[in-house]
Coordinates of C-alpha atoms in Angstrom, one line a residue:
X1 CA -97.3 -30.1 -13.8
X2 CA -97.8 -32.2 -16.9
X3 CA -98.7 -35.3 -14.9
X4 CA -101.1 -33.4 -12.6
X5 CA -102.8 -31.9 -15.6
X6 CA -103.2 -35.4 -17.1
X7 CA -106.8 -35.9 -16.0
X8 CA -107.0 -39.5 -17.1
X9 CA -104.1 -40.3 -14.7
X10 CA -105.0 -38.1 -11.8
X11 CA -108.7 -38.6 -11.8
X12 CA -108.3 -42.4 -12.3
X13 CA -106.5 -42.6 -8.9
X14 CA -108.8 -40.0 -7.3
X15 CA -112.0 -41.7 -8.4
X16 CA -110.9 -45.1 -7.2
X17 CA -110.1 -43.7 -3.7
X18 CA -113.1 -41.5 -3.3
X19 CA -115.5 -44.1 -4.6
X20 CA -114.1 -46.7 -2.2
X21 CA -113.7 -44.7 1.0
X22 CA -114.8 -47.8 3.0
X23 CA -111.5 -49.5 1.9
X24 CA -109.4 -46.5 3.1
X25 CA -111.2 -45.6 6.3
X26 CA -108.9 -46.1 9.3
X27 CA -106.2 -47.8 7.1
X28 CA -102.4 -47.3 6.9
X29 CA -101.4 -46.3 3.3
X30 CA -98.0 -46.2 1.7
X31 CA -97.4 -43.9 -1.3
X32 CA -94.3 -45.0 -3.3
X33 CA -92.8 -42.2 -5.3
X34 CA -95.1 -39.6 -3.9
X35 CA -94.0 -36.6 -6.1
X36 CA -96.1 -33.6 -5.2
X37 CA -98.1 -35.7 -2.6
X38 CA -101.3 -35.7 -4.6
X39 CA -102.1 -39.4 -4.2
X40 CA -101.2 -39.2 -0.5
X41 CA -103.7 -36.3 0.0
X42 CA -106.3 -38.3 -1.9
X43 CA -105.8 -41.2 0.4
X44 CA -106.0 -39.0 3.5
X45 CA -109.2 -37.4 2.2
X46 CA -110.6 -40.9 1.5
X47 CA -110.3 -41.6 5.2
X48 CA -106.8 -43.2 5.8
X49 CA -105.7 -43.0 9.4
X50 CA -102.1 -42.7 8.4
X51 CA -100.2 -42.2 5.1
X52 CA -96.5 -42.7 4.6
X53 CA -95.3 -40.8 1.5
X54 CA -91.9 -41.8 0.2
X55 CA -89.8 -40.1 -2.6
X56 CA -86.1 -40.0 -3.3
X57 CA -86.0 -36.6 -5.0
X58 CA -86.0 -33.1 -3.5
X59 CA -89.7 -32.6 -4.6
X60 CA -90.6 -34.2 -1.3
X61 CA -89.9 -30.9 0.4
X62 CA -92.5 -29.3 -1.8
X63 CA -94.8 -32.2 -1.1
X64 CA -94.3 -31.5 2.6
X65 CA -95.4 -27.9 2.1
X66 CA -98.4 -29.0 0.1
X67 CA -99.4 -31.4 2.9
X68 CA -99.1 -28.7 5.6
X69 CA -101.0 -26.1 3.4
X70 CA -103.9 -28.5 3.2
X71 CA -103.9 -29.3 7.0
X72 CA -103.1 -33.0 6.4
X73 CA -99.8 -33.1 8.3
X74 CA -101.5 -34.9 11.1
X75 CA -102.2 -37.8 8.8
X76 CA -99.4 -37.8 6.2
X77 CA -95.7 -38.5 7.1
X78 CA -93.2 -37.8 4.4
X79 CA -89.9 -39.8 4.2
X80 CA -87.1 -39.0 1.8
X81 CA -85.1 -41.8 0.3
X82 CA -85.3 -44.9 -1.8
X83 CA -87.8 -47.4 -0.6
X84 CA -85.2 -50.2 -0.9
X85 CA -83.0 -48.4 1.6
X86 CA -85.5 -47.1 4.2
X87 CA -86.9 -48.3 7.5
X88 CA -90.4 -47.0 7.6
X89 CA -92.0 -45.8 10.9
X90 CA -94.6 -48.6 10.5
X91 CA -94.2 -52.4 10.4
X92 CA -96.9 -53.1 7.9
X93 CA -99.4 -51.1 5.7
X94 CA -102.8 -52.0 4.4
X95 CA -102.7 -50.4 1.0
X96 CA -99.9 -49.3 -1.4
X97 CA -100.6 -46.6 -3.9
X98 CA -98.1 -45.6 -6.5
X99 CA -98.0 -43.9 -10.0
X100 CA -95.1 -45.9 -11.3
X101 CA -96.0 -46.4 -14.9
X102 CA -93.7 -45.3 -17.7
X103 CA -93.8 -45.3 -21.5
X104 CA -95.0 -48.7 -22.7
X105 CA -95.8 -49.3 -19.1
X106 CA -92.4 -50.7 -18.1
X107 CA -90.0 -47.9 -19.1
X108 CA -88.0 -46.5 -16.1
X109 CA -88.5 -49.8 -14.1
X110 CA -90.3 -48.1 -11.2
X111 CA -92.6 -51.1 -10.7
X112 CA -89.6 -52.9 -9.2
X113 CA -89.5 -50.5 -6.3
X114 CA -93.2 -51.0 -5.7
X115 CA -92.7 -54.8 -5.6
X116 CA -89.9 -54.3 -3.0
X117 CA -92.4 -52.2 -0.9
X118 CA -95.1 -54.9 -1.3
X119 CA -92.8 -57.7 -0.2
X120 CA -91.5 -55.8 2.8
X121 CA -94.4 -53.8 4.1
X122 CA -97.8 -54.9 2.7
X123 CA -99.9 -56.8 5.2
X124 CA -101.5 -60.1 4.3
X125 CA -104.7 -59.5 2.4
X126 CA -103.4 -56.0 1.5
X127 CA -104.2 -54.1 -1.7
X128 CA -102.1 -52.4 -4.4
X129 CA -103.5 -49.5 -6.3
X130 CA -103.4 -50.0 -9.2
X131 CA -103.8 -53.8 -8.8
X132 CA -103.1 -55.0 -12.3
X133 CA -101.8 -53.7 -15.7
X134 CA -102.0 -54.9 -19.3
X135 CA -99.8 -54.3 -22.4
X136 CA -101.4 -54.4 -25.9
X137 CA -100.3 -54.4 -29.5
X138 CA -102.1 -53.4 -32.6
X139 CA -101.3 -52.2 -36.1
X140 CA -101.7 -48.7 -37.7
X141 CA -101.9 -47.3 -41.2
X142 CA -100.7 -43.7 -41.2
X143 CA -98.8 -42.6 -44.3
X144 CA -98.5 -39.0 -43.0
X145 CA -96.8 -40.3 -39.8
X146 CA -94.6 -42.6 -41.9
X147 CA -93.5 -39.6 -44.0
X148 CA -92.9 -37.4 -41.1
X149 CA -90.7 -40.0 -39.3
X150 CA -89.2 -42.3 -41.8
X151 CA -89.2 -40.4 -45.1
X152 CA -88.6 -36.9 -43.9
X153 CA -84.8 -37.1 -44.6
X154 CA -85.4 -38.1 -48.2
X155 CA -86.2 -34.4 -49.1
X156 CA -85.3 -31.7 -46.7
X157 CA -85.9 -28.4 -48.6
X158 CA -84.8 -30.2 -51.8
X159 CA -81.8 -32.0 -50.2
X160 CA -81.3 -35.6 -49.4
X161 CA -80.0 -36.3 -45.9
X162 CA -80.0 -40.1 -45.7
X163 CA -77.3 -40.2 -43.1
X164 CA -79.7 -38.7 -40.6
X165 CA -82.0 -41.7 -40.8
X166 CA -81.9 -44.3 -38.1
X167 CA -79.6 -47.0 -39.3
X168 CA -78.1 -50.2 -38.0
X169 CA -79.8 -53.1 -36.5
X170 CA -81.6 -51.3 -33.7
X171 CA -84.4 -48.7 -34.2
X172 CA -85.6 -46.2 -31.5
X173 CA -89.2 -46.7 -30.8
X174 CA -91.3 -43.5 -31.0
X175 CA -93.6 -42.1 -28.3
X176 CA -96.4 -40.2 -29.8
X177 CA -100.2 -39.7 -29.8
X178 CA -101.8 -41.7 -32.6
X179 CA -105.4 -41.1 -33.7
X180 CA -107.8 -44.0 -33.4
X181 CA -108.6 -43.6 -37.1
X182 CA -105.2 -44.9 -37.9
X183 CA -105.9 -48.3 -36.2
X184 CA -106.4 -50.9 -38.9
X185 CA -106.3 -54.2 -37.0
X186 CA -107.5 -56.0 -33.9
X187 CA -105.4 -55.8 -30.8
X188 CA -103.4 -58.5 -29.0
X189 CA -102.7 -58.8 -25.3
X190 CA -99.0 -59.1 -24.8
X191 CA -98.7 -59.1 -21.0
X192 CA -101.1 -59.3 -18.1
X193 CA -99.4 -58.3 -14.8
X194 CA -101.0 -59.0 -11.4
X195 CA -99.2 -56.5 -9.1
X196 CA -99.9 -58.7 -6.1
X197 CA -98.1 -61.8 -7.4
X198 CA -95.6 -60.7 -10.1
X199 CA -91.8 -60.4 -9.5
X200 CA -89.1 -58.2 -11.2
X201 CA -87.8 -61.2 -13.1
X202 CA -91.3 -61.8 -14.6
X203 CA -91.4 -58.2 -16.1
X204 CA -89.2 -59.3 -18.9
X205 CA -91.6 -61.2 -21.3
X206 CA -92.0 -62.9 -24.6
X207 CA -95.5 -63.2 -26.1
X208 CA -96.9 -64.4 -29.4
X209 CA -99.5 -62.3 -31.1
X210 CA -102.0 -62.3 -34.0
X211 CA -103.3 -59.0 -35.5
X212 CA -106.2 -59.3 -37.9
X213 CA -106.8 -56.6 -40.5
X214 CA -110.2 -54.9 -40.0
X215 CA -109.9 -53.1 -43.3
X216 CA -107.9 -53.2 -46.5
X217 CA -104.9 -50.9 -45.6
X218 CA -101.2 -50.7 -45.5
X219 CA -99.6 -51.3 -42.1
X220 CA -96.9 -48.8 -41.5
X221 CA -96.2 -49.5 -37.8
X222 CA -97.2 -51.6 -34.8
X223 CA -98.5 -49.7 -31.8
X224 CA -98.1 -50.5 -28.2
X225 CA -100.1 -49.1 -25.2
X226 CA -101.3 -50.2 -21.7
X227 CA -104.3 -50.2 -19.5
X228 CA -104.4 -50.3 -15.7
X229 CA -107.1 -51.6 -13.3
X230 CA -108.0 -50.7 -9.7
X231 CA -109.8 -53.4 -7.8
X232 CA -111.2 -53.6 -4.3
X233 CA -109.3 -56.8 -3.6
X234 CA -106.0 -58.1 -4.9
X235 CA -107.6 -61.6 -5.1
X236 CA -109.6 -60.2 -8.1
X237 CA -107.1 -57.8 -9.5
X238 CA -108.6 -57.1 -13.0
X239 CA -110.9 -58.1 -15.8
X240 CA -111.0 -61.7 -17.1
X241 CA -108.8 -62.8 -20.0
X242 CA -111.8 -63.0 -22.3
X243 CA -112.7 -59.4 -21.4
X244 CA -109.2 -58.2 -22.0
X245 CA -109.0 -59.7 -25.5
X246 CA -112.2 -58.1 -26.7
X247 CA -111.8 -55.4 -29.3
X248 CA -111.4 -51.9 -27.9
X249 CA -112.6 -50.3 -31.1
X250 CA -116.2 -51.6 -31.3
X251 CA -119.4 -50.8 -29.6
X252 CA -121.0 -54.1 -30.5
X253 CA -124.3 -54.5 -28.7
X254 CA -123.7 -58.3 -28.5
X255 CA -120.8 -57.7 -26.2
X256 CA -121.9 -57.9 -22.6
X257 CA -122.1 -54.4 -21.0
X258 CA -119.7 -55.4 -18.2
X259 CA -117.0 -56.3 -20.8
X260 CA -117.5 -53.3 -23.1
X261 CA -114.9 -50.6 -23.2
X262 CA -115.9 -48.6 -26.3
X263 CA -117.6 -45.5 -24.8
X264 CA -114.8 -43.3 -26.2
X265 CA -113.4 -42.3 -22.8
X266 CA -110.1 -43.3 -21.3
X267 CA -111.5 -43.7 -17.8
X268 CA -113.6 -46.8 -17.3
X269 CA -115.7 -48.1 -14.4
X270 CA -117.5 -51.3 -13.7
X271 CA -120.0 -50.5 -11.0
X272 CA -121.1 -54.1 -10.3
X273 CA -117.5 -55.1 -9.4
X274 CA -116.4 -51.6 -8.1
X275 CA -113.5 -51.9 -10.6
X276 CA -111.9 -48.8 -12.0
X277 CA -109.2 -48.2 -14.5
X278 CA -107.9 -46.3 -17.5
X279 CA -106.4 -46.9 -20.9
X280 CA -103.6 -45.1 -22.7
X281 CA -104.7 -46.5 -26.0
X282 CA -105.6 -44.5 -29.2
X283 CA -109.3 -45.2 -28.5
X284 CA -109.2 -43.2 -25.3
X285 CA -108.4 -39.7 -24.2
X286 CA -104.7 -38.9 -24.8
X287 CA -102.5 -39.1 -21.8
X288 CA -98.9 -38.0 -21.1
X289 CA -97.8 -41.6 -21.7
X290 CA -99.1 -41.4 -25.3
X291 CA -98.5 -44.6 -27.3
X292 CA -95.3 -46.4 -28.4
X293 CA -94.8 -46.7 -32.2
X294 CA -92.7 -49.4 -33.7
X295 CA -92.2 -48.4 -37.4
X296 CA -91.9 -51.3 -39.7
X297 CA -88.9 -51.6 -41.9
X298 CA -91.2 -52.1 -44.9
X299 CA -94.9 -51.3 -45.0
X300 CA -97.2 -54.3 -45.3
X301 CA -100.2 -54.3 -47.6
X302 CA -103.0 -56.2 -46.0
X303 CA -106.4 -57.2 -47.2
X304 CA -109.5 -57.4 -44.9
X305 CA -109.0 -60.5 -42.8
X306 CA -105.3 -60.9 -43.4
X307 CA -103.3 -61.7 -40.2
X308 CA -100.0 -60.6 -38.9
X309 CA -98.5 -63.4 -36.7
X310 CA -95.5 -62.8 -34.6
X311 CA -93.6 -62.8 -31.3
X312 CA -92.9 -59.8 -29.2
X313 CA -90.0 -59.9 -26.7
X314 CA -89.4 -57.1 -24.1
X315 CA -86.5 -56.9 -21.6
X316 CA -84.7 -54.4 -19.5
X317 CA -81.5 -53.1 -21.1
X318 CA -78.4 -54.9 -19.9
X319 CA -76.6 -51.5 -19.7
X320 CA -79.4 -49.5 -18.0
X321 CA -82.3 -51.4 -16.4
X322 CA -84.5 -48.3 -16.7
X323 CA -84.5 -48.7 -20.5
X324 CA -86.1 -51.3 -22.7
X325 CA -84.9 -53.6 -25.5
X326 CA -87.6 -55.1 -27.7
X327 CA -87.5 -57.7 -30.5
X328 CA -90.4 -58.2 -32.8
X329 CA -90.6 -61.1 -35.3
X330 CA -93.6 -61.2 -37.7
X331 CA -95.0 -62.7 -40.9
X332 CA -98.1 -62.3 -42.9
X333 CA -100.9 -64.9 -43.3
X334 CA -103.4 -64.1 -46.0
X335 CA -107.1 -64.4 -45.2
X336 CA -108.3 -67.9 -45.8
X337 CA -104.8 -69.3 -46.0
X338 CA -104.1 -72.3 -43.8
X339 CA -101.6 -71.4 -41.2
X340 CA -99.0 -74.1 -40.4
X341 CA -95.7 -73.9 -38.6
X342 CA -93.9 -74.8 -41.7
X343 CA -96.1 -72.9 -44.1
X344 CA -94.7 -71.0 -47.1
X345 CA -95.6 -67.6 -45.5
X346 CA -93.2 -68.3 -42.6
X347 CA -90.3 -68.3 -45.1
X348 CA -90.7 -64.5 -45.3
X349 CA -90.3 -63.8 -41.6
X350 CA -89.1 -60.3 -40.6
X351 CA -87.3 -59.5 -37.4
X352 CA -86.7 -56.0 -36.0
X353 CA -85.0 -54.8 -32.9
X354 CA -86.1 -51.7 -31.1
X355 CA -85.0 -49.8 -28.0
X356 CA -86.8 -47.3 -25.7
X357 CA -84.3 -44.8 -24.3

């Protein structure tokens, strides 16, 4: 129920399909991981001639009942099993829809199954919905959050419980909703994923980043989140790189309207390109994905214009590919300070390892 009640998620898919009924009319659609069948029913109502809905869990029996109750059983065929192991009753499909995203986009590794479906069943020129996704990083200043998470065990009703703190070399990343008022830096694009061309091996990534302080504040954590885009054609799967790198926290009138995201909503549309999408960032409506918080070992005092330079590495866990291991290396460059590879600031490099379980 939580996912269905997430309006950003559910209406994002619905609006794309209902606003582009010409794309779905008469087409064959595959829904990977159909759950309750809601996306399959959206596709049917959008005009699809046939929808194949696949899920490996027993919820597919309830999805079947939902389809029958809404008189869509003449259009939607439900198939139980893993997409990797199935032989579908069609040779090719025109569109693949799937709500595969996990925390920090890649947690639970469901995109891998969608890519298997793409390679086996998507017809040439076919479309994936969503068509592209983007992972971002920014910095937050939130002393209350820091006290609740990191310092809570220093004083528990008058007792110290330091043994309860996360210790060792690996820290569990938090998943929580962070207010936009906590954001204190620009954002950096860590990963841009074209669902039409990527492969499972490319979903492990390493990316450099620069976060510039937009105010004098103490950085307590780095914050990760993702956006997704729905496009009418996989050949143009999402916004340009320049658009993606624009600040999400400003409503600067000098920014072209087509590139502006800052209307305060999570859902966004670009009518001139018929592109839809949504964000899970702190500047948008909260979603069930929330944001991913990487608490810093030591808070960093930053002046306006200071920059945090670093490298973010993300990979599937070797012991469980549904989980993520992340390494973040970073160092501070003061405003106006010349940044060189061998500069003095780089002598104070900090490395932290996180996991998402």
